[in-house]
PDB file of C-alpha atoms in Angstrom:
ATOM      1  CA  MET A   1     -25.695 -38.913  14.029  1.00  0.00           C
ATOM      2  CA  ASN A   2     -23.671 -38.106  10.905  1.00  0.00           C
ATOM      3  CA  ARG A   3     -23.596 -34.491   9.764  1.00  0.00           C
ATOM      4  CA  SER A   4     -24.964 -33.676   6.325  1.00  0.00           C
ATOM      5  CA  PRO A   5     -22.419 -32.706   3.610  1.00  0.00           C
ATOM      6  CA  ARG A   6     -23.765 -29.123   3.680  1.00  0.00           C
ATOM      7  CA  VAL A   7     -23.195 -28.770   7.430  1.00  0.00           C
ATOM      8  CA  ALA A   8     -19.739 -30.267   7.107  1.00  0.00           C
ATOM      9  CA  ALA A   9     -18.866 -27.860   4.292  1.00  0.00           C
ATOM     10  CA  VAL A  10     -20.034 -24.861   6.309  1.00  0.00           C
ATOM     11  CA  GLY A  11     -18.005 -26.003   9.300  1.00  0.00           C
ATOM     12  CA  GLY A  12     -14.937 -26.450   7.129  1.00  0.00           C
ATOM     13  CA  GLY A  13     -15.394 -23.006   5.618  1.00  0.00           C
ATOM     14  CA  LEU A  14     -15.651 -21.377   9.050  1.00  0.00           C
ATOM     15  CA  ALA A  15     -12.503 -23.162  10.156  1.00  0.00           C
ATOM     16  CA  LEU A  16     -10.667 -21.882   7.065  1.00  0.00           C
ATOM     17  CA  LEU A  17     -11.804 -18.297   7.723  1.00  0.00           C
ATOM     18  CA  ALA A  18     -10.680 -18.577  11.347  1.00  0.00           C
ATOM     19  CA  LEU A  19      -7.254 -19.764  10.190  1.00  0.00           C
ATOM     20  CA  LEU A  20      -7.017 -16.844   7.757  1.00  0.00           C
ATOM     21  CA  GLY A  21      -7.891 -14.383  10.521  1.00  0.00           C
ATOM     22  CA  LEU A  22      -5.126 -15.811  12.693  1.00  0.00           C
ATOM     23  CA  LEU A  23      -2.611 -15.537   9.837  1.00  0.00           C
ATOM     24  CA  LEU A  24      -3.613 -11.929   9.158  1.00  0.00           C
ATOM     25  CA  VAL A  25      -3.137 -11.004  12.805  1.00  0.00           C
ATOM     26  CA  LEU A  26       0.245 -12.712  12.949  1.00  0.00           C
ATOM     27  CA  GLN A  27       1.514 -11.066   9.747  1.00  0.00           C
ATOM     28  CA  ARG A  28       0.253  -7.524  10.373  1.00  0.00           C
ATOM     29  CA  PRO A  29       3.184  -5.233  11.166  1.00  0.00           C
ATOM     30  CA  ARG A  30       3.401  -4.199  14.794  1.00  0.00           C
ATOM     31  CA  VAL A  31       4.594  -0.646  15.141  1.00  0.00           C
ATOM     32  CA  GLU A  32       5.676  -1.114  18.725  1.00  0.00           C
ATOM     33  CA  ARG A  33       8.056  -3.843  17.561  1.00  0.00           C
ATOM     34  CA  SER A  34       9.053  -2.039  14.392  1.00  0.00           C
ATOM     35  CA  GLY A  35      12.423  -3.692  13.919  1.00  0.00           C
ATOM     36  CA  GLU A  36      11.036  -7.237  13.889  1.00  0.00           C
ATOM     37  CA  GLY A  37      10.950  -8.913  10.498  1.00  0.00           C
ATOM     38  CA  ALA A  38      13.066  -6.277   8.757  1.00  0.00           C
ATOM     39  CA  THR A  39      16.624  -6.811   7.606  1.00  0.00           C
ATOM     40  CA  GLY A  40      17.881  -4.094   9.965  1.00  0.00           C
ATOM     41  CA  THR A  41      16.828  -1.801  12.767  1.00  0.00           C
ATOM     42  CA  LEU A  42      14.491   1.112  12.142  1.00  0.00           C
ATOM     43  CA  PRO A  43      15.532   4.610  13.192  1.00  0.00           C
ATOM     44  CA  PRO A  44      14.286   5.501  16.667  1.00  0.00           C
ATOM     45  CA  VAL A  45      11.257   7.742  17.040  1.00  0.00           C
ATOM     46  CA  THR A  46      12.373  11.169  18.238  1.00  0.00           C
ATOM     47  CA  THR A  47      10.514  14.383  18.782  1.00  0.00           C
ATOM     48  CA  GLU A  48      13.481  16.301  17.388  1.00  0.00           C
ATOM     49  CA  ALA A  49      13.179  14.599  14.006  1.00  0.00           C
ATOM     50  CA  GLU A  50       9.663  15.945  13.648  1.00  0.00           C
ATOM     51  CA  GLU A  51      10.113  19.381  15.179  1.00  0.00           C
ATOM     52  CA  SER A  52      13.658  20.458  14.362  1.00  0.00           C
ATOM     53  CA  PRO A  53      13.743  23.484  12.010  1.00  0.00           C
ATOM     54  CA  GLU A  54      17.130  22.302  10.768  1.00  0.00           C
ATOM     55  CA  ALA A  55      15.623  19.013   9.602  1.00  0.00           C
ATOM     56  CA  SER A  56      12.878  20.802   7.713  1.00  0.00           C
ATOM     57  CA  GLN A  57      15.218  23.245   5.996  1.00  0.00           C
ATOM     58  CA  GLY A  58      17.211  20.531   4.248  1.00  0.00           C
ATOM     59  CA  ALA A  59      14.274  18.228   3.505  1.00  0.00           C
ATOM     60  CA  PRO A  60      12.919  17.413   0.040  1.00  0.00           C
ATOM     61  CA  ALA A  61      10.154  19.744  -1.115  1.00  0.00           C
ATOM     62  CA  ILE A  62       7.860  17.030  -2.513  1.00  0.00           C
ATOM     63  CA  PRO A  63       5.263  15.766   0.005  1.00  0.00           C
ATOM     64  CA  ILE A  64       4.519  12.050   0.269  1.00  0.00           C
ATOM     65  CA  LEU A  65       1.127  10.401   0.731  1.00  0.00           C
ATOM     66  CA  LEU A  66       1.138   6.842   2.118  1.00  0.00           C
ATOM     67  CA  VAL A  67      -1.784   4.597   1.124  1.00  0.00           C
ATOM     68  CA  PRO A  68      -2.653   1.451   3.133  1.00  0.00           C
ATOM     69  CA  GLY A  69      -3.748  -1.930   1.856  1.00  0.00           C
ATOM     70  CA  TRP A  70      -6.821  -4.057   2.510  1.00  0.00           C
ATOM     71  CA  LEU A  71      -7.902  -3.969   6.179  1.00  0.00           C
ATOM     72  CA  ASP A  72      -4.992  -1.661   7.093  1.00  0.00           C
ATOM     73  CA  THR A  73      -4.958   1.909   8.420  1.00  0.00           C
ATOM     74  CA  ALA A  74      -2.443   4.732   8.855  1.00  0.00           C
ATOM     75  CA  ARG A  75      -1.099   2.891  11.911  1.00  0.00           C
ATOM     76  CA  ASP A  76       0.241   0.119   9.670  1.00  0.00           C
ATOM     77  CA  LEU A  77       2.223   2.720   7.720  1.00  0.00           C
ATOM     78  CA  ALA A  78       3.778   4.352  10.788  1.00  0.00           C
ATOM     79  CA  ALA A  79       7.134   2.560  10.514  1.00  0.00           C
ATOM     80  CA  LEU A  80       7.579   3.673   6.894  1.00  0.00           C
ATOM     81  CA  ARG A  81       6.608   7.235   7.808  1.00  0.00           C
ATOM     82  CA  ILE A  82       9.185   7.283  10.613  1.00  0.00           C
ATOM     83  CA  ARG A  83      11.923   6.199   8.217  1.00  0.00           C
ATOM     84  CA  LEU A  84      10.988   8.919   5.742  1.00  0.00           C
ATOM     85  CA  LEU A  85      11.175  11.516   8.526  1.00  0.00           C
ATOM     86  CA  GLY A  86      14.590  10.151   9.444  1.00  0.00           C
ATOM     87  CA  ALA A  87      15.666  10.517   5.796  1.00  0.00           C
ATOM     88  CA  GLY A  88      14.875  14.250   5.853  1.00  0.00           C
ATOM     89  CA  TRP A  89      11.202  14.799   5.073  1.00  0.00           C
ATOM     90  CA  PRO A  90       9.521  17.187   7.538  1.00  0.00           C
ATOM     91  CA  ALA A  91       6.616  15.802   9.551  1.00  0.00           C
ATOM     92  CA  ASP A  92       3.989  17.874   7.755  1.00  0.00           C
ATOM     93  CA  HIS A  93       5.175  16.550   4.366  1.00  0.00           C
ATOM     94  CA  VAL A  94       4.497  12.855   5.049  1.00  0.00           C
ATOM     95  CA  GLU A  95       0.889  11.823   5.635  1.00  0.00           C
ATOM     96  CA  ALA A  96      -0.753   8.403   5.866  1.00  0.00           C
ATOM     97  CA  VAL A  97      -4.350   7.767   4.827  1.00  0.00           C
ATOM     98  CA  THR A  98      -6.952   5.828   6.793  1.00  0.00           C
ATOM     99  CA  PHE A  99      -9.966   4.907   4.679  1.00  0.00           C
ATOM    100  CA  GLU A 100     -13.415   5.102   6.221  1.00  0.00           C
ATOM    101  CA  GLU A 101     -13.986   1.431   5.325  1.00  0.00           C
ATOM    102  CA  PRO A 102     -10.583  -0.334   5.057  1.00  0.00           C
ATOM    103  CA  THR A 103     -12.083  -3.360   3.241  1.00  0.00           C
ATOM    104  CA  GLY A 104     -14.286  -1.267   0.966  1.00  0.00           C
ATOM    105  CA  SER A 105     -14.339  -0.465  -2.722  1.00  0.00           C
ATOM    106  CA  ASN A 106     -11.288   0.967  -4.430  1.00  0.00           C
ATOM    107  CA  ARG A 107     -13.563   3.366  -6.291  1.00  0.00           C
ATOM    108  CA  VAL A 108     -14.675   4.871  -2.989  1.00  0.00           C
ATOM    109  CA  HIS A 109     -11.114   4.805  -1.673  1.00  0.00           C
ATOM    110  CA  ALA A 110     -10.023   6.752  -4.754  1.00  0.00           C
ATOM    111  CA  ASP A 111     -12.463   9.525  -3.854  1.00  0.00           C
ATOM    112  CA  GLU A 112     -11.086   9.624  -0.321  1.00  0.00           C
ATOM    113  CA  LEU A 113      -7.594   9.616  -1.773  1.00  0.00           C
ATOM    114  CA  ALA A 114      -8.436  12.641  -3.918  1.00  0.00           C
ATOM    115  CA  SER A 115      -9.476  14.548  -0.788  1.00  0.00           C
ATOM    116  CA  ALA A 116      -6.286  13.523   0.996  1.00  0.00           C
ATOM    117  CA  VAL A 117      -4.162  14.683  -1.973  1.00  0.00           C
ATOM    118  CA  ASP A 118      -5.894  18.059  -2.073  1.00  0.00           C
ATOM    119  CA  GLY A 119      -5.539  18.478   1.682  1.00  0.00           C
ATOM    120  CA  LEU A 120      -1.826  17.641   1.767  1.00  0.00           C
ATOM    121  CA  LEU A 121      -1.048  19.982  -1.120  1.00  0.00           C
ATOM    122  CA  ALA A 122      -3.015  22.789   0.523  1.00  0.00           C
ATOM    123  CA  ARG A 123      -1.229  22.349   3.855  1.00  0.00           C
ATOM    124  CA  THR A 124       2.269  22.213   2.356  1.00  0.00           C
ATOM    125  CA  GLY A 125       1.813  24.698  -0.485  1.00  0.00           C
ATOM    126  CA  ALA A 126       3.274  22.163  -2.926  1.00  0.00           C
ATOM    127  CA  GLU A 127       2.019  21.755  -6.498  1.00  0.00           C
ATOM    128  CA  GLU A 128       2.520  17.968  -6.683  1.00  0.00           C
ATOM    129  CA  LEU A 129       3.298  15.019  -4.455  1.00  0.00           C
ATOM    130  CA  ASP A 130       4.518  11.424  -4.485  1.00  0.00           C
ATOM    131  CA  ILE A 131       2.443   8.385  -3.483  1.00  0.00           C
ATOM    132  CA  ILE A 132       3.626   5.153  -1.873  1.00  0.00           C
ATOM    133  CA  ALA A 133       0.838   2.559  -1.911  1.00  0.00           C
ATOM    134  CA  HIS A 134       0.866  -0.851  -0.242  1.00  0.00           C
ATOM    135  CA  SER A 135      -1.138  -3.893  -1.365  1.00  0.00           C
ATOM    136  CA  MET A 136      -4.758  -3.102  -2.346  1.00  0.00           C
ATOM    137  CA  GLY A 137      -3.983   0.586  -1.810  1.00  0.00           C
ATOM    138  CA  GLY A 138      -2.226   0.446  -5.157  1.00  0.00           C
ATOM    139  CA  LEU A 139      -5.530  -0.286  -6.898  1.00  0.00           C
ATOM    140  CA  ALA A 140      -7.215   2.748  -5.330  1.00  0.00           C
ATOM    141  CA  THR A 141      -4.180   4.808  -6.324  1.00  0.00           C
ATOM    142  CA  ARG A 142      -4.334   3.656  -9.929  1.00  0.00           C
ATOM    143  CA  TRP A 143      -8.099   4.274 -10.071  1.00  0.00           C
ATOM    144  CA  TYR A 144      -7.517   7.773  -8.732  1.00  0.00           C
ATOM    145  CA  LEU A 145      -4.739   8.434 -11.264  1.00  0.00           C
ATOM    146  CA  SER A 146      -6.758   7.111 -14.197  1.00  0.00           C
ATOM    147  CA  THR A 147     -10.005   8.948 -13.405  1.00  0.00           C
ATOM    148  CA  ARG A 148      -8.658  12.419 -12.622  1.00  0.00           C
ATOM    149  CA  PRO A 149      -7.513  14.814 -15.341  1.00  0.00           C
ATOM    150  CA  GLN A 150      -3.871  15.726 -14.790  1.00  0.00           C
ATOM    151  CA  PRO A 151      -3.554  14.395 -11.217  1.00  0.00           C
ATOM    152  CA  PRO A 152      -0.964  16.383  -9.214  1.00  0.00           C
ATOM    153  CA  VAL A 153       1.250  13.332  -8.697  1.00  0.00           C
ATOM    154  CA  ARG A 154       4.918  13.167  -9.649  1.00  0.00           C
ATOM    155  CA  LYS A 155       5.825   9.568  -8.747  1.00  0.00           C
ATOM    156  CA  ALA A 156       3.923   6.479  -7.578  1.00  0.00           C
ATOM    157  CA  ILE A 157       5.437   3.437  -5.867  1.00  0.00           C
ATOM    158  CA  PHE A 158       3.428   0.215  -5.577  1.00  0.00           C
ATOM    159  CA  LEU A 159       4.498  -2.236  -2.856  1.00  0.00           C
ATOM    160  CA  GLY A 160       3.015  -5.693  -3.409  1.00  0.00           C
ATOM    161  CA  SER A 161      -0.171  -4.503  -5.145  1.00  0.00           C
ATOM    162  CA  PRO A 162      -2.466  -7.081  -6.839  1.00  0.00           C
ATOM    163  CA  HIS A 163      -2.715  -5.289 -10.188  1.00  0.00           C
ATOM    164  CA  ARG A 164      -4.180  -8.365 -11.886  1.00  0.00           C
ATOM    165  CA  GLY A 165      -5.872  -9.764  -8.820  1.00  0.00           C
ATOM    166  CA  THR A 166      -4.939 -12.364  -6.255  1.00  0.00           C
ATOM    167  CA  LEU A 167      -6.279 -15.818  -5.430  1.00  0.00           C
ATOM    168  CA  ALA A 168      -5.959 -14.877  -1.752  1.00  0.00           C
ATOM    169  CA  ALA A 169      -8.986 -12.606  -2.262  1.00  0.00           C
ATOM    170  CA  HIS A 170     -11.157 -15.719  -1.932  1.00  0.00           C
ATOM    171  CA  LEU A 171     -10.394 -15.557   1.788  1.00  0.00           C
ATOM    172  CA  ALA A 172     -11.044 -11.818   2.203  1.00  0.00           C
ATOM    173  CA  TRP A 173     -14.288  -9.857   2.554  1.00  0.00           C
ATOM    174  CA  GLY A 174     -15.854  -6.509   1.710  1.00  0.00           C
ATOM    175  CA  ASP A 175     -16.206  -4.783  -1.660  1.00  0.00           C
ATOM    176  CA  GLY A 176     -12.422  -4.733  -1.915  1.00  0.00           C
ATOM    177  CA  ARG A 177     -12.461  -8.529  -1.889  1.00  0.00           C
ATOM    178  CA  ASP A 178     -14.664  -8.672  -4.991  1.00  0.00           C
ATOM    179  CA  GLU A 179     -12.497  -6.122  -6.804  1.00  0.00           C
ATOM    180  CA  MET A 180      -9.270  -8.022  -6.040  1.00  0.00           C
ATOM    181  CA  MET A 181     -10.567 -11.258  -7.548  1.00  0.00           C
ATOM    182  CA  PRO A 182      -8.682 -12.179 -10.749  1.00  0.00           C
ATOM    183  CA  ASP A 183     -10.640 -11.051 -13.842  1.00  0.00           C
ATOM    184  CA  SER A 184     -13.050  -8.995 -11.740  1.00  0.00           C
ATOM    185  CA  PRO A 185     -15.017  -6.340 -13.666  1.00  0.00           C
ATOM    186  CA  PHE A 186     -13.144  -3.683 -11.674  1.00  0.00           C
ATOM    187  CA  LEU A 187      -9.722  -5.018 -12.691  1.00  0.00           C
ATOM    188  CA  ASP A 188     -10.848  -5.584 -16.279  1.00  0.00           C
ATOM    189  CA  THR A 189     -11.765  -1.895 -16.469  1.00  0.00           C
ATOM    190  CA  LEU A 190      -8.692  -0.677 -14.614  1.00  0.00           C
ATOM    191  CA  ASN A 191      -6.248  -2.673 -16.720  1.00  0.00           C
ATOM    192  CA  THR A 192      -7.617  -1.377 -20.021  1.00  0.00           C
ATOM    193  CA  ARG A 193      -6.062   1.936 -18.985  1.00  0.00           C
ATOM    194  CA  ALA A 194      -2.420   2.940 -18.826  1.00  0.00           C
ATOM    195  CA  PRO A 195      -0.583   1.752 -15.682  1.00  0.00           C
ATOM    196  CA  ALA A 196       0.066   5.418 -14.915  1.00  0.00           C
ATOM    197  CA  PRO A 197      -0.974   8.569 -16.773  1.00  0.00           C
ATOM    198  CA  GLY A 198       1.563  10.544 -18.751  1.00  0.00           C
ATOM    199  CA  GLY A 199       3.842  12.559 -16.535  1.00  0.00           C
ATOM    200  CA  VAL A 200       3.603  10.158 -13.578  1.00  0.00           C
ATOM    201  CA  GLU A 201       6.643   7.927 -13.021  1.00  0.00           C
ATOM    202  CA  ALA A 202       5.832   4.535 -11.495  1.00  0.00           C
ATOM    203  CA  LEU A 203       7.718   1.691  -9.834  1.00  0.00           C
ATOM    204  CA  THR A 204       6.644  -1.733  -8.529  1.00  0.00           C
ATOM    205  CA  ILE A 205       8.397  -3.547  -5.680  1.00  0.00           C
ATOM    206  CA  ARG A 206       7.427  -7.071  -4.601  1.00  0.00           C
ATOM    207  CA  THR A 207       8.666  -9.997  -2.544  1.00  0.00           C
ATOM    208  CA  ALA A 208       9.365 -13.522  -3.753  1.00  0.00           C
ATOM    209  CA  VAL A 209       7.560 -15.041  -0.753  1.00  0.00           C
ATOM    210  CA  ASP A 210       4.322 -13.053  -0.893  1.00  0.00           C
ATOM    211  CA  THR A 211       1.444 -15.209   0.374  1.00  0.00           C
ATOM    212  CA  HIS A 212      -1.073 -12.383  -0.135  1.00  0.00           C
ATOM    213  CA  ILE A 213      -0.463 -11.743  -3.845  1.00  0.00           C
ATOM    214  CA  VAL A 214      -0.923 -15.000  -5.758  1.00  0.00           C
ATOM    215  CA  PRO A 215       0.483 -15.320  -8.359  1.00  0.00           C
ATOM    216  CA  GLY A 216       3.389 -13.007  -7.556  1.00  0.00           C
ATOM    217  CA  GLU A 217       3.560 -11.650 -11.106  1.00  0.00           C
ATOM    218  CA  SER A 218       0.259  -9.897 -10.429  1.00  0.00           C
ATOM    219  CA  ALA A 219       2.273  -7.259  -8.556  1.00  0.00           C
ATOM    220  CA  THR A 220       3.925  -6.103 -11.805  1.00  0.00           C
ATOM    221  CA  LEU A 221       2.712  -3.588 -14.373  1.00  0.00           C
ATOM    222  CA  PRO A 222       3.519  -3.627 -18.117  1.00  0.00           C
ATOM    223  CA  GLY A 223       6.210  -1.129 -18.995  1.00  0.00           C
ATOM    224  CA  VAL A 224       6.853  -0.186 -15.359  1.00  0.00           C
ATOM    225  CA  PRO A 225      10.239  -0.942 -13.704  1.00  0.00           C
ATOM    226  CA  ASP A 226       9.905  -3.799 -11.235  1.00  0.00           C
ATOM    227  CA  TYR A 227      12.016  -5.128  -8.378  1.00  0.00           C
ATOM    228  CA  GLU A 228      11.479  -8.554  -6.812  1.00  0.00           C
ATOM    229  CA  LEU A 229      13.272  -9.028  -3.482  1.00  0.00           C
ATOM    230  CA  CYS A 230      13.931 -11.966  -1.204  1.00  0.00           C
ATOM    231  CA  CYS A 231      12.541 -12.248   1.246  1.00  0.00           C
ATOM    232  CA  PRO A 232      10.402  -9.850   3.303  1.00  0.00           C
ATOM    233  CA  THR A 233       6.809 -10.810   4.034  1.00  0.00           C
ATOM    234  CA  HIS A 234       3.907  -8.959   2.432  1.00  0.00           C
ATOM    235  CA  PRO A 235       3.555  -6.523   5.371  1.00  0.00           C
ATOM    236  CA  GLY A 236       7.345  -6.601   5.758  1.00  0.00           C
ATOM    237  CA  LEU A 237       7.648  -4.649   2.498  1.00  0.00           C
ATOM    238  CA  LEU A 238       6.810  -1.593   4.607  1.00  0.00           C
ATOM    239  CA  ARG A 239       9.793  -2.147   6.922  1.00  0.00           C
ATOM    240  CA  ASP A 240      12.530  -3.846   4.900  1.00  0.00           C
ATOM    241  CA  ASP A 241      15.879  -2.024   4.533  1.00  0.00           C
ATOM    242  CA  GLU A 242      16.408  -2.957   0.882  1.00  0.00           C
ATOM    243  CA  VAL A 243      12.873  -1.913  -0.035  1.00  0.00           C
ATOM    244  CA  PHE A 244      13.411   1.442   1.674  1.00  0.00           C
ATOM    245  CA  ALA A 245      16.687   1.971  -0.205  1.00  0.00           C
ATOM    246  CA  LEU A 246      14.851   1.409  -3.505  1.00  0.00           C
ATOM    247  CA  ILE A 247      12.144   3.852  -2.417  1.00  0.00           C
ATOM    248  CA  LEU A 248      14.697   6.549  -1.623  1.00  0.00           C
ATOM    249  CA  ASP A 249      16.587   6.021  -4.882  1.00  0.00           C
ATOM    250  CA  PHE A 250      13.390   6.340  -6.874  1.00  0.00           C
ATOM    251  CA  LEU A 251      12.057   9.392  -5.033  1.00  0.00           C
ATOM    252  CA  GLU A 252      15.407  11.153  -5.265  1.00  0.00           C
ATOM    253  CA  GLY A 253      15.661  10.524  -8.988  1.00  0.00           C
ATOM    254  CA  ALA A 254      18.185   7.674  -9.224  1.00  0.00           C
TER     255      ALA A 254
END
């Protein structure tokens, strides 16, 4: 018996979602194999790097908050955090966020981000911090920056963030999926505001082979310096040597 067109369409849609799930699993960074996919080898994890008083004494004073993308958690940011510790930041000055619902709304994520900012500043005694946001985490970061009066943020780095949406959102789910759709009401509202409030320096970094941010130009912001590299993957932006060099230059004022 021939299947009806509706049944065939549903079956095809399920097959497409299954393929997407496989691709997401394959492309998610694996911390235990942290050197794979990067242009070099990551610094080894050492207890001394986190606990040495000498490392803390010469470290930058500005704390850093790492913000994950859609479906990701703090675990996916571990490799980047390790590299920052190796570059001189003390362990208590670099914190990664895990949202309660990783595929949820950026508005809700922005509220969680506000709590994380306040907590990190309180623990370190600093007056301001820097933010490095990956993928959809950049949208929550921008919503936070644009809805808080005088946010205590010095610099913000956006790694492959879909500032004007992405066609790949058609294959995602959750409230974050709806907000990442091109011309979504959320993005229409967000992009009527300044890319970053006065006093906050911003930078965008993207890859020429990004299959998550389509079109690639969506990862840029008007008036904000932008770097397009070849050719880390979308999750590879968190581990690539050249990306990390740009991050350090920007955070250190170059």
